[in-house]
Amino acid sequence: MSRTTRRIMLLAVITLLAAVFIFGLGFLRRTFLSPNWKIRRVPPSEVINFVLYTVDQDVLNLTAHLYQLDPEADRTVRLEIKENGRWREIAATEIMEPEFIAPFQIREWDDSREYHYRVRHGDQAVYPGLIRANPVEKDQLVVAAFTCNGNSDRGPRPDVIANIKALDPDLLFFSGDQVYDHQTHFVSFHLFGRQFGEITRDRPTVVIPDDHDVGNPNLWGAGGRIGFGGYNDPEYVNQVQNQQTSHLPDPYDPTPIQRGITTYYTSLTWGKIGFAILEDRKWKSQIDLLDRAALEEAGVVFSRPDHVEKLPDPELLDHPEGTLLGDRQLEFLEDWAANWEDQEMKAVLHQAPLAGTAHLHGPSRVKLAADLDANGWPQSGRDRALRAIRKGFAVMINGDTHLATFLHQGIDQHGDAGYSFSVPAVVSIYRRWWSPDQTPPNKPTGELAYTGQTRDPFGNLVNMIAYANPNPTRLEYDRWKAQGAGFGIIRFHKPERTITMELWPRGCLVTDPSCAQYPGWPITINQRDNYGRAPEAYLPTLRISGRKDPVVQVRSEPEGEIIYTLRIKGTQFQPWVFEEGTYTIQVASGEDVLVFRGMKASTAAEAGGMMVEFPERKDQP
């Protein structure tokens, strides 16, 4: 055998061994990270996979998620609660198909106490859980927030489950991309249920779908219009929304959009915190709104229809008629921001930050001038959304980008709108980085290089407080920090009216002292900083008797436009406004409402005072 022949044979053996190694590695990875997950049918005793529920304004909405049933199987599901040591059936409902969900709505629910419940199907399937009491007496309400449950790891989430059990939040929020399999939502969402059902069975949970959930890589909903990036199959979209949102409070306006696509945007009050639940992309303008030829003539270079490689001026991408939330949701936000019944603080739960928060994209860290998938576009639509949200002093909680950020939004001036906390991916399948070309001027001290007041890729004003870029150098010893993966915790401190944001990595237990949050966190803000616009004039100081912590609303005259609404802390408050003129002040406590018209604003902070006297009531302090 010649030397050349031996070398060829050796090379063939090495190639074969390498192929076996690669195949074996892939097999092990699929076995342990992606076990057999496409489960549609199970034994009758296991047919109830998981439960999602919310309680709002004395109404329980609970949805049981079942695997597929045989044609001859019973289609009725029963809900029982335990009282005085005995189980009592309180409702029965028919299964919706093809979603195989059993939605219950129980009115006149007593949320002052907790209830052990169980869902039953047939003679064998029993699924137990706990419906919590409304934590109105707690000084602190805790929300755990998640996003982007990537499909590169289809295994269980033991570290997440252990940490949530240790932290024991009052509410869970999944902001979207619970699944990434665009045509198999039923089995994919059941995988989500197996991964997270252990923590959703015993606490209220808000789940909202995003683009990947409904079968789109990116989504510009445009009110249901057919077009680039629009909704694909309306029937599929509605099935997804039924599976993911049927346990939410009733929609604010259930009128379908074009092609019969349903809506779910709504509000939830829990533990004296008011939550607006939005649909960021349902009305978002499609990118054919832009005059592509004119933009290219102006020097804009597109690397693909939604990726801008070169952008001489960010304002070129704006359009005065560009829509983000749409008129219906803006109307909802105006109403919600003014309604403080049983609420001390407010938050908006939605899919993605209203800004462009990434400069580098993907495994090759491609530099983009702008990504039109981001909700910093269209800029005019983004500004209208922020103007509505800030009237209720609401913090924004979202996800989608796989990249954790905490920033203070600005419209006309830095910080004149609310704060936004975007939580990181549970599993990131596509990495992004906040990495502007220049360090923001007047950068605050700290280890993060690119914090401070700046503009996002669309020219929007943002003050980047903290971010958690992925760190691939950690890949060999910390796969989760290599991704920048984790989850967020939001603590609403009601007595102080402050909000604390925490950012925890995956892969460590929060009970372990060595488990540290990402650099830059935790962060605490004041509720009133969510309308950070600088005052230009002041109204008389209100000195209130007969009630404590009333709701104060300021309206312009003669237009009657609401400037803001806020539940104050205590019995003294000086309203501020943003230009001189006359205003109406409304002070409300329960059904008692006092209105003061023709109040003149002064540029001097010492604008005098006035007594606000409520009539005495035995049931009020």
Coordinates of C-alpha atoms in Angstrom, one line a residue:
M1 CA 0.0 0.0 0.0
S2 CA 1.5 3.3 -1.1
R3 CA 2.0 6.2 1.3
T4 CA -0.5 8.3 -0.7
T5 CA -3.2 5.5 -0.3
R6 CA -2.5 5.3 3.4
R7 CA -2.9 9.0 3.8
I8 CA -6.2 9.0 1.8
M9 CA -7.5 6.1 4.0
L10 CA -6.4 8.0 7.2
L11 CA -8.2 11.1 6.0
A12 CA -11.3 9.1 5.3
V13 CA -11.3 7.6 8.7
I14 CA -10.8 11.0 10.4
T15 CA -13.6 12.4 8.3
L16 CA -15.9 9.5 9.3
L17 CA -15.1 9.9 13.0
A18 CA -15.7 13.6 12.7
A19 CA -19.1 13.0 11.1
V20 CA -20.0 10.5 13.8
F21 CA -18.9 12.9 16.5
I22 CA -20.9 15.8 15.0
F23 CA -24.0 13.6 14.5
G24 CA -23.7 12.2 18.0
L25 CA -23.3 15.6 19.5
G26 CA -26.4 16.8 17.6
F27 CA -28.3 13.7 18.7
L28 CA -27.4 14.3 22.3
R29 CA -28.3 17.9 22.0
R30 CA -31.7 17.1 20.5
T31 CA -32.2 14.4 23.1
F32 CA -31.5 16.6 26.2
L33 CA -32.4 20.1 24.9
S34 CA -35.2 19.1 22.5
P35 CA -36.9 16.0 23.8
N36 CA -40.0 14.6 22.1
W37 CA -42.1 17.8 22.4
K38 CA -44.7 17.5 19.8
I39 CA -47.3 16.0 22.1
R40 CA -50.9 16.1 21.0
R41 CA -52.5 13.1 22.7
V42 CA -51.9 11.7 26.2
P43 CA -53.7 9.1 28.4
P44 CA -57.1 10.3 29.7
S45 CA -55.8 10.9 33.2
E46 CA -53.2 13.4 31.9
V47 CA -55.3 15.3 29.4
I48 CA -55.3 18.6 31.3
N49 CA -51.9 20.1 30.7
F50 CA -51.9 23.5 32.4
V51 CA -54.1 26.4 33.6
L52 CA -53.9 30.2 33.1
Y53 CA -56.0 32.6 35.1
T54 CA -56.6 36.3 36.1
V55 CA -58.9 37.9 38.6
D56 CA -60.1 41.5 37.9
Q57 CA -62.9 43.5 39.5
D58 CA -64.5 40.4 41.1
V59 CA -64.4 38.4 38.0
L60 CA -62.3 35.2 37.7
N61 CA -61.2 34.2 34.2
L62 CA -59.6 30.8 34.1
T63 CA -58.7 28.7 31.1
A64 CA -57.7 25.0 31.2
H65 CA -55.5 23.8 28.3
L66 CA -56.2 20.3 27.2
Y67 CA -54.4 18.0 24.8
Q68 CA -56.4 16.7 21.8
L69 CA -59.3 14.4 22.7
D70 CA -60.6 11.4 20.9
P71 CA -63.9 12.1 19.0
E72 CA -65.9 10.1 21.5
A73 CA -64.5 11.8 24.6
D74 CA -66.6 14.0 26.8
R75 CA -66.4 17.7 25.8
T76 CA -67.3 19.1 29.2
V77 CA -64.8 20.4 31.8
R78 CA -65.7 21.1 35.4
L79 CA -64.2 23.6 37.9
E80 CA -64.3 22.9 41.6
I81 CA -63.2 24.9 44.7
K82 CA -62.5 23.6 48.2
E83 CA -64.7 25.1 51.0
N84 CA -64.8 23.9 54.5
G85 CA -62.7 20.9 53.6
R86 CA -65.0 19.7 50.8
W87 CA -64.9 20.1 47.1
R88 CA -67.8 21.9 45.4
E89 CA -68.4 22.2 41.7
I90 CA -69.0 25.9 40.7
A91 CA -69.0 25.8 36.9
A92 CA -68.9 23.6 33.9
T93 CA -67.9 24.6 30.4
E94 CA -67.6 23.2 26.9
I95 CA -64.2 22.7 25.2
M96 CA -63.4 25.1 22.4
E97 CA -61.9 23.3 19.3
P98 CA -59.5 23.1 17.6
E99 CA -57.7 25.0 20.5
F100 CA -59.0 22.4 23.1
I101 CA -59.3 25.0 25.7
A102 CA -61.9 25.2 28.5
P103 CA -62.5 28.9 29.4
F104 CA -64.4 29.7 32.6
Q105 CA -65.7 33.1 33.6
I106 CA -67.0 33.4 37.2
R107 CA -68.6 36.7 38.2
E108 CA -69.1 37.9 41.7
W109 CA -65.8 36.2 42.7
D110 CA -64.7 36.8 46.3
D111 CA -61.1 37.9 45.8
S112 CA -60.6 38.7 49.5
R113 CA -59.6 35.1 50.2
E114 CA -57.7 32.4 48.4
Y115 CA -59.3 29.2 47.0
H116 CA -57.8 25.8 46.3
Y117 CA -59.3 24.7 43.0
R118 CA -59.2 21.7 40.7
V119 CA -60.2 21.3 37.1
R120 CA -61.7 18.0 36.1
H121 CA -62.4 16.2 32.9
G122 CA -64.2 12.8 32.7
D123 CA -63.6 10.4 35.5
Q124 CA -59.8 10.5 35.6
A125 CA -58.2 13.9 34.8
V126 CA -57.8 16.2 37.7
Y127 CA -55.6 19.3 37.7
P128 CA -55.2 21.2 41.0
G129 CA -54.0 24.8 41.8
L130 CA -54.5 27.9 43.9
I131 CA -56.4 31.1 43.1
R132 CA -54.8 33.7 45.2
A133 CA -56.4 36.4 47.3
N134 CA -56.1 39.9 45.9
P135 CA -53.0 41.3 47.6
V136 CA -54.5 44.7 48.3
E137 CA -53.1 44.9 51.9
K138 CA -49.5 44.1 50.8
D139 CA -47.2 47.1 50.8
Q140 CA -45.3 45.7 47.8
L141 CA -46.7 44.0 44.7
V142 CA -44.2 41.9 42.8
V143 CA -44.4 41.1 39.0
A144 CA -42.1 38.6 37.3
A145 CA -41.7 39.3 33.6
F146 CA -40.5 37.0 30.8
T147 CA -40.1 37.2 27.0
C148 CA -38.8 35.1 24.0
N149 CA -38.9 31.5 25.0
G150 CA -36.6 30.4 22.2
N151 CA -36.9 27.0 20.5
S152 CA -33.2 26.2 20.5
D153 CA -33.8 24.7 23.9
R154 CA -37.0 22.8 24.2
G155 CA -36.1 21.3 27.6
P156 CA -37.6 22.2 31.0
R157 CA -36.9 25.5 32.8
P158 CA -35.9 24.2 36.2
D159 CA -33.8 27.3 37.2
V160 CA -36.6 29.7 36.2
I161 CA -39.2 27.6 38.2
A162 CA -37.0 27.4 41.3
N163 CA -36.3 31.1 41.2
I164 CA -40.0 32.1 40.8
K165 CA -41.0 29.9 43.6
A166 CA -38.3 31.5 45.8
L167 CA -39.2 35.1 44.8
D168 CA -43.0 34.3 45.0
P169 CA -44.3 37.1 42.7
D170 CA -47.9 38.2 42.8
L171 CA -48.3 38.3 39.0
L172 CA -46.5 36.7 36.0
F173 CA -46.2 38.5 32.7
F174 CA -45.2 36.8 29.4
S175 CA -44.8 39.6 26.8
G176 CA -44.7 37.5 23.7
D177 CA -42.8 34.9 21.5
Q178 CA -43.8 32.2 23.9
V179 CA -43.4 29.9 20.8
Y180 CA -41.3 30.2 17.6
D181 CA -42.8 27.4 15.5
H182 CA -44.9 29.4 13.1
Q183 CA -47.3 26.7 11.9
T184 CA -47.6 24.4 15.0
H185 CA -48.8 26.7 17.7
F186 CA -51.0 24.1 19.4
V187 CA -48.2 21.7 20.3
S188 CA -45.7 24.5 20.9
F189 CA -47.9 26.2 23.3
H190 CA -48.4 23.0 25.2
L191 CA -44.7 22.7 25.4
F192 CA -44.7 26.2 27.0
G193 CA -47.4 24.9 29.4
R194 CA -45.2 22.0 30.4
Q195 CA -42.3 24.4 30.9
F196 CA -44.1 27.0 33.0
G197 CA -47.4 25.4 34.2
E198 CA -45.9 24.7 37.6
I199 CA -45.9 28.5 38.3
T200 CA -49.0 29.6 36.4
R201 CA -51.2 27.1 38.2
D202 CA -51.1 29.1 41.5
R203 CA -50.8 32.8 40.6
P204 CA -52.4 35.3 38.1
T205 CA -50.7 35.3 34.7
V206 CA -50.8 37.7 31.8
V207 CA -49.8 36.2 28.4
I208 CA -49.9 38.2 25.2
P209 CA -48.7 36.9 21.8
D210 CA -46.2 38.6 19.6
D211 CA -45.1 38.1 16.0
H212 CA -43.6 34.6 16.2
D213 CA -46.6 33.3 18.1
V214 CA -49.0 34.2 15.3
G215 CA -46.8 32.8 12.6
N216 CA -44.8 35.9 11.5
P217 CA -41.1 36.5 11.7
N218 CA -41.9 40.2 12.0
L219 CA -45.3 41.8 12.1
W220 CA -46.8 45.1 10.9
G221 CA -50.5 44.4 11.6
A222 CA -52.0 47.5 9.9
G223 CA -55.4 46.8 11.3
G224 CA -55.5 43.4 9.6
R225 CA -54.7 44.7 6.1
I226 CA -53.0 42.3 3.6
G227 CA -49.5 43.5 2.9
F228 CA -45.8 43.1 3.6
G229 CA -45.4 41.7 7.1
G230 CA -49.2 41.7 7.7
Y231 CA -51.1 38.9 9.4
N232 CA -51.0 35.7 7.4
D233 CA -53.9 33.4 8.2
P234 CA -56.7 35.1 10.2
E235 CA -58.1 31.8 11.4
Y236 CA -54.7 30.7 12.7
V237 CA -54.2 34.1 14.4
N238 CA -57.5 33.8 16.2
Q239 CA -56.7 30.3 17.4
V240 CA -53.4 31.6 18.8
Q241 CA -55.1 34.5 20.5
N242 CA -57.8 32.2 22.0
Q243 CA -55.1 29.9 23.4
Q244 CA -53.0 32.7 24.8
T245 CA -55.4 35.3 26.0
S246 CA -58.8 33.8 26.7
H247 CA -58.0 34.0 30.5
L248 CA -57.6 37.7 30.4
P249 CA -60.3 40.2 31.4
D250 CA -62.8 41.0 28.6
P251 CA -61.4 43.2 25.8
Y252 CA -62.0 46.9 26.1
D253 CA -63.5 46.8 22.6
P254 CA -64.0 43.3 21.1
T255 CA -64.8 44.6 17.6
P256 CA -62.6 42.6 15.2
I257 CA -60.3 44.3 12.8
Q258 CA -60.1 43.5 9.1
R259 CA -60.5 39.9 8.0
G260 CA -62.2 39.1 11.3
I261 CA -59.1 39.1 13.4
T262 CA -60.1 39.4 17.1
T263 CA -58.7 41.9 19.7
Y264 CA -57.8 41.4 23.3
Y265 CA -56.4 44.7 24.6
T266 CA -57.7 45.3 28.1
S267 CA -57.0 46.3 31.6
L268 CA -56.3 44.5 34.9
T269 CA -56.3 45.7 38.4
W270 CA -54.4 43.5 40.9
G271 CA -53.1 44.5 44.4
K272 CA -54.1 48.1 43.8
I273 CA -51.8 48.3 40.7
G274 CA -53.6 49.1 37.4
F275 CA -52.3 47.4 34.3
A276 CA -53.0 48.3 30.7
I277 CA -52.5 45.3 28.4
L278 CA -51.7 46.4 24.8
E279 CA -51.3 44.9 21.3
D280 CA -48.3 46.8 20.0
R281 CA -48.3 45.6 16.4
K282 CA -52.0 45.0 15.6
W283 CA -52.4 48.5 14.1
K284 CA -48.7 49.2 13.3
S285 CA -48.2 50.7 9.9
Q286 CA -46.7 48.5 7.2
I287 CA -43.4 49.6 5.7
D288 CA -44.9 50.3 2.3
L289 CA -46.1 53.5 4.0
L290 CA -42.6 54.8 3.1
D291 CA -41.8 56.1 -0.3
R292 CA -38.9 53.8 -1.0
A293 CA -37.7 55.5 -4.2
A294 CA -37.6 58.9 -2.6
L295 CA -35.7 57.6 0.4
E296 CA -33.1 55.9 -1.8
E297 CA -32.8 59.1 -3.8
A298 CA -32.1 60.9 -0.4
G299 CA -29.3 58.5 0.3
V300 CA -31.1 55.8 2.4
V301 CA -29.7 52.3 1.8
F302 CA -31.8 49.2 2.6
S303 CA -30.1 45.8 3.0
R304 CA -33.6 44.3 3.1
P305 CA -37.1 45.8 3.1
D306 CA -37.1 46.4 6.9
H307 CA -33.3 46.8 7.5
V308 CA -31.7 50.2 6.9
E309 CA -28.0 50.1 6.3
K310 CA -27.4 53.8 5.8
L311 CA -29.5 56.6 7.0
P312 CA -28.4 60.2 6.5
D313 CA -31.2 61.6 8.6
P314 CA -33.5 59.5 10.9
E315 CA -36.4 61.9 10.2
L316 CA -36.6 60.6 6.6
L317 CA -38.2 57.5 8.0
D318 CA -41.0 59.2 9.8
H319 CA -44.4 59.7 8.4
P320 CA -47.0 62.0 10.1
E321 CA -49.8 59.4 9.5
G322 CA -47.7 56.5 10.7
T323 CA -49.5 54.4 13.2
L324 CA -48.3 52.3 16.1
L325 CA -51.0 51.6 18.6
G326 CA -53.9 52.9 16.5
D327 CA -56.7 55.2 17.4
R328 CA -58.7 52.5 19.3
Q329 CA -55.9 51.7 21.7
L330 CA -55.0 55.4 22.1
E331 CA -58.6 56.0 23.1
F332 CA -58.4 53.1 25.6
L333 CA -55.2 54.5 27.1
E334 CA -56.8 58.0 27.6
D335 CA -59.7 56.3 29.4
W336 CA -57.4 54.0 31.4
A337 CA -55.0 56.7 32.4
A338 CA -57.9 58.7 33.9
N339 CA -59.5 55.8 35.8
W340 CA -57.9 55.1 39.2
E341 CA -60.6 53.0 40.9
D342 CA -58.9 50.7 43.4
Q343 CA -55.5 51.7 42.0
E344 CA -52.5 53.4 43.6
M345 CA -50.0 53.0 40.7
K346 CA -50.0 52.1 37.0
A347 CA -48.1 50.0 34.5
V348 CA -48.4 49.2 30.8
L349 CA -47.8 45.6 29.8
H350 CA -46.9 45.3 26.1
Q351 CA -44.7 43.5 23.6
A352 CA -41.7 45.7 22.8
P353 CA -40.0 49.0 23.9
L354 CA -41.1 52.1 22.1
A355 CA -37.6 52.8 20.9
G356 CA -34.9 51.3 18.8
T357 CA -32.7 49.6 21.3
A358 CA -30.2 47.7 19.2
H359 CA -27.3 48.6 16.9
L360 CA -25.7 45.3 16.3
H361 CA -27.7 42.3 15.2
G362 CA -27.2 38.5 14.9
P363 CA -24.2 36.2 15.2
S364 CA -22.1 38.4 12.9
R365 CA -23.0 41.6 14.8
V366 CA -24.3 43.3 11.7
K367 CA -24.4 47.1 12.1
L368 CA -27.8 48.5 11.2
A369 CA -28.7 52.2 11.0
A370 CA -32.3 51.2 11.8
D371 CA -34.5 48.2 12.1
L372 CA -38.2 48.9 11.1
D373 CA -39.3 46.0 13.2
A374 CA -38.5 48.1 16.3
N375 CA -41.3 50.0 17.9
G376 CA -39.3 53.3 17.7
W377 CA -40.9 53.4 14.2
P378 CA -43.0 55.0 13.1
Q379 CA -41.8 57.9 15.2
S380 CA -45.0 59.9 15.1
G381 CA -47.0 56.9 16.2
R382 CA -44.5 56.2 18.9
D383 CA -44.8 59.8 20.2
R384 CA -48.6 59.6 20.3
A385 CA -48.5 56.4 22.3
L386 CA -46.0 57.9 24.9
R387 CA -48.2 61.1 25.3
A388 CA -51.2 58.9 26.2
I389 CA -49.3 56.6 28.6
R390 CA -47.6 59.4 30.5
K391 CA -50.9 60.9 31.5
G392 CA -51.3 58.0 34.0
F393 CA -47.7 58.1 35.3
A394 CA -47.3 54.5 34.1
V395 CA -44.1 52.5 33.8
M396 CA -43.8 50.4 30.7
I397 CA -42.8 46.7 30.9
N398 CA -42.1 44.7 27.7
G399 CA -39.6 42.4 26.0
D400 CA -39.2 41.1 22.4
T401 CA -35.7 42.3 21.5
H402 CA -33.9 39.5 23.5
L403 CA -31.9 42.4 25.0
A404 CA -32.6 43.8 28.4
T405 CA -32.7 47.6 28.6
F406 CA -34.0 50.2 31.0
L407 CA -34.5 53.6 29.6
H408 CA -36.3 56.9 30.2
Q409 CA -38.3 57.9 27.1
G410 CA -38.4 61.4 25.7
I411 CA -40.7 63.1 23.2
D412 CA -39.8 66.8 23.0
Q413 CA -37.2 66.8 25.8
H414 CA -35.1 64.0 27.4
G415 CA -37.1 62.3 30.1
D416 CA -40.5 64.0 29.5
A417 CA -42.3 60.6 29.2
G418 CA -42.2 57.3 31.1
Y419 CA -39.6 54.7 31.9
S420 CA -39.4 51.4 30.0
F421 CA -38.1 48.1 31.3
S422 CA -37.5 45.5 28.6
V423 CA -36.7 42.1 30.0
P424 CA -34.2 39.7 28.3
A425 CA -35.0 36.4 26.5
V426 CA -35.6 33.3 28.4
V427 CA -33.8 31.6 25.6
S428 CA -32.2 33.9 23.0
I429 CA -32.0 32.5 19.4
Y430 CA -30.9 35.9 17.9
R431 CA -28.6 38.3 19.8
R432 CA -28.6 42.0 19.7
W433 CA -26.4 44.7 21.3
W434 CA -26.9 48.3 22.4
S435 CA -23.7 49.8 21.0
P436 CA -23.9 53.3 19.6
D437 CA -21.0 54.7 17.6
Q438 CA -20.3 57.3 20.3
T439 CA -20.5 57.3 24.1
P440 CA -23.4 59.6 25.1
P441 CA -22.3 63.0 26.4
N442 CA -22.4 63.5 30.1
K443 CA -22.3 59.7 30.6
P444 CA -23.0 58.9 34.3
T445 CA -20.4 56.9 36.2
G446 CA -20.7 53.2 36.1
E447 CA -19.2 50.1 34.4
L448 CA -21.7 50.3 31.4
A449 CA -20.0 52.2 28.6
Y450 CA -23.0 53.5 26.7
T451 CA -25.4 54.9 29.2
G452 CA -26.8 58.4 29.2
Q453 CA -28.9 60.8 27.2
T454 CA -28.8 60.1 23.5
R455 CA -31.0 59.3 20.4
D456 CA -32.0 55.9 19.2
P457 CA -31.5 54.9 15.6
F458 CA -34.8 56.7 14.6
G459 CA -33.8 59.9 16.3
N460 CA -36.1 59.4 19.3
L461 CA -34.9 60.9 22.6
V462 CA -33.9 58.2 25.1
N463 CA -31.9 58.2 28.3
M464 CA -30.3 54.7 28.5
I465 CA -30.0 53.9 32.2
A466 CA -28.8 50.2 31.9
Y467 CA -28.6 47.4 29.4
A468 CA -27.4 43.8 29.4
N469 CA -25.6 43.0 26.2
P470 CA -24.9 39.3 25.4
N471 CA -21.3 38.3 26.2
P472 CA -20.2 35.4 23.9
T473 CA -16.8 35.3 25.6
R474 CA -18.7 33.6 28.5
L475 CA -20.0 30.8 26.3
E476 CA -17.8 28.0 27.6
Y477 CA -18.6 28.6 31.2
D478 CA -21.9 30.5 31.3
R479 CA -24.2 29.9 28.3
W480 CA -26.9 32.1 29.8
K481 CA -24.8 35.2 30.2
A482 CA -23.4 34.5 26.8
Q483 CA -26.9 35.0 25.5
G484 CA -27.8 37.8 28.0
A485 CA -30.7 35.6 29.0
G486 CA -32.8 35.9 32.2
F487 CA -36.0 37.5 33.5
G488 CA -37.1 40.7 35.2
I489 CA -38.7 41.4 38.6
I490 CA -40.7 44.6 39.2
R491 CA -41.5 45.7 42.7
F492 CA -44.2 48.3 43.2
H493 CA -43.6 49.9 46.6
K494 CA -47.1 51.3 47.3
P495 CA -46.4 53.3 50.5
E496 CA -43.4 55.1 48.9
R497 CA -44.9 55.2 45.4
T498 CA -41.6 53.9 44.0
I499 CA -40.8 51.1 41.6
T500 CA -37.8 48.8 41.6
M501 CA -36.6 46.9 38.6
E502 CA -34.4 43.8 39.1
L503 CA -32.7 41.8 36.3
W504 CA -31.7 38.2 37.1
P505 CA -29.6 35.9 34.9
R506 CA -30.6 32.4 34.2
G507 CA -28.5 29.5 35.5
C508 CA -28.2 30.5 39.1
L509 CA -30.5 30.5 42.1
V510 CA -31.5 33.8 43.6
T511 CA -31.2 32.3 47.1
D512 CA -27.5 31.8 46.5
P513 CA -25.5 34.9 47.6
S514 CA -23.2 34.4 44.7
C515 CA -26.0 34.9 42.2
A516 CA -25.8 38.5 41.2
Q517 CA -28.0 40.6 39.0
Y518 CA -26.8 42.0 35.7
P519 CA -24.6 45.1 36.1
G520 CA -26.6 48.2 36.4
W521 CA -29.5 46.6 38.3
P522 CA -31.5 46.9 40.6
I523 CA -32.9 50.4 39.7
T524 CA -35.5 52.3 41.7
I525 CA -37.6 55.2 40.3
N526 CA -40.3 57.4 41.6
Q527 CA -43.8 56.9 40.2
R528 CA -44.1 60.6 39.2
D529 CA -41.0 60.4 37.1
N530 CA -43.0 58.5 34.5
Y531 CA -44.3 62.0 33.5
G532 CA -40.9 63.6 33.7
R533 CA -41.8 66.8 31.7
A534 CA -40.5 69.9 33.4
P535 CA -43.3 72.1 34.9
E536 CA -43.7 75.6 33.5
A537 CA -46.4 76.8 35.9
Y538 CA -48.1 75.8 39.1
L539 CA -51.6 75.7 40.5
P540 CA -52.6 76.4 44.1
T541 CA -51.6 73.8 46.7
L542 CA -54.5 71.5 47.6
R543 CA -55.0 71.0 51.3
I544 CA -57.5 68.2 51.6
S545 CA -59.6 67.3 54.6
G546 CA -62.1 64.5 55.1
R547 CA -60.3 62.0 52.7
K548 CA -56.9 60.5 52.3
D549 CA -55.1 59.7 49.0
P550 CA -57.7 61.1 46.6
V551 CA -57.4 61.2 42.8
V552 CA -56.4 64.5 41.3
Q553 CA -57.1 65.3 37.7
V554 CA -56.0 68.5 35.9
R555 CA -57.8 69.6 32.7
S556 CA -57.1 72.5 30.4
E557 CA -59.7 75.3 29.8
P558 CA -61.7 75.7 27.7
E559 CA -60.7 72.6 25.8
G560 CA -61.2 70.2 28.6
E561 CA -58.2 68.1 27.6
I562 CA -56.9 66.0 30.5
I563 CA -53.3 67.0 31.3
Y564 CA -52.8 64.1 33.8
T565 CA -54.6 62.1 36.5
L566 CA -52.8 60.8 39.6
R567 CA -53.8 59.3 43.0
I568 CA -51.8 61.4 45.4
K569 CA -50.2 60.2 48.6
G570 CA -51.6 62.0 51.7
T571 CA -53.7 65.1 52.0
Q572 CA -51.6 67.8 50.3
F573 CA -50.6 68.2 46.7
Q574 CA -49.6 71.1 44.4
P575 CA -50.6 70.4 40.8
W576 CA -48.2 71.6 38.1
V577 CA -48.8 72.4 34.4
F578 CA -46.8 73.1 31.3
E579 CA -48.0 76.5 30.4
E580 CA -49.8 79.4 31.9
G581 CA -53.6 79.7 31.6
T582 CA -56.7 78.5 33.5
Y583 CA -57.4 74.9 34.4
T584 CA -60.0 72.7 36.0
I585 CA -59.0 70.7 39.0
Q586 CA -61.0 67.6 40.0
V587 CA -60.4 65.9 43.3
A588 CA -62.2 62.5 43.7
S589 CA -62.5 59.9 46.5
G590 CA -64.8 57.1 45.7
E591 CA -68.2 58.5 44.5
D592 CA -67.4 61.9 46.0
V593 CA -66.1 64.3 43.4
L594 CA -65.2 68.0 43.9
V595 CA -64.6 70.2 40.9
F596 CA -62.8 73.6 40.9
R597 CA -62.9 75.6 37.6
G598 CA -61.1 78.7 36.5
M599 CA -57.9 78.0 38.5
K600 CA -55.1 80.2 37.3
A601 CA -51.6 78.8 36.9
S602 CA -48.7 80.9 38.1
T603 CA -45.0 80.6 37.1
A604 CA -44.1 81.0 40.7
A605 CA -43.9 77.8 42.7
E606 CA -45.6 79.6 45.6
A607 CA -49.0 79.8 43.9
G608 CA -51.0 80.0 47.1
G609 CA -53.2 77.3 48.6
M610 CA -56.8 76.2 48.8
M611 CA -58.8 74.0 51.1
V612 CA -60.5 71.0 49.6
E613 CA -63.1 69.8 52.1
F614 CA -65.0 66.5 51.6
P615 CA -68.2 65.8 53.5
E616 CA -67.9 63.5 56.4
R617 CA -68.7 59.8 55.8
K618 CA -68.6 57.1 58.4
D619 CA -67.0 54.6 56.1
Q620 CA -64.1 56.9 55.1
P621 CA -61.1 57.9 57.2

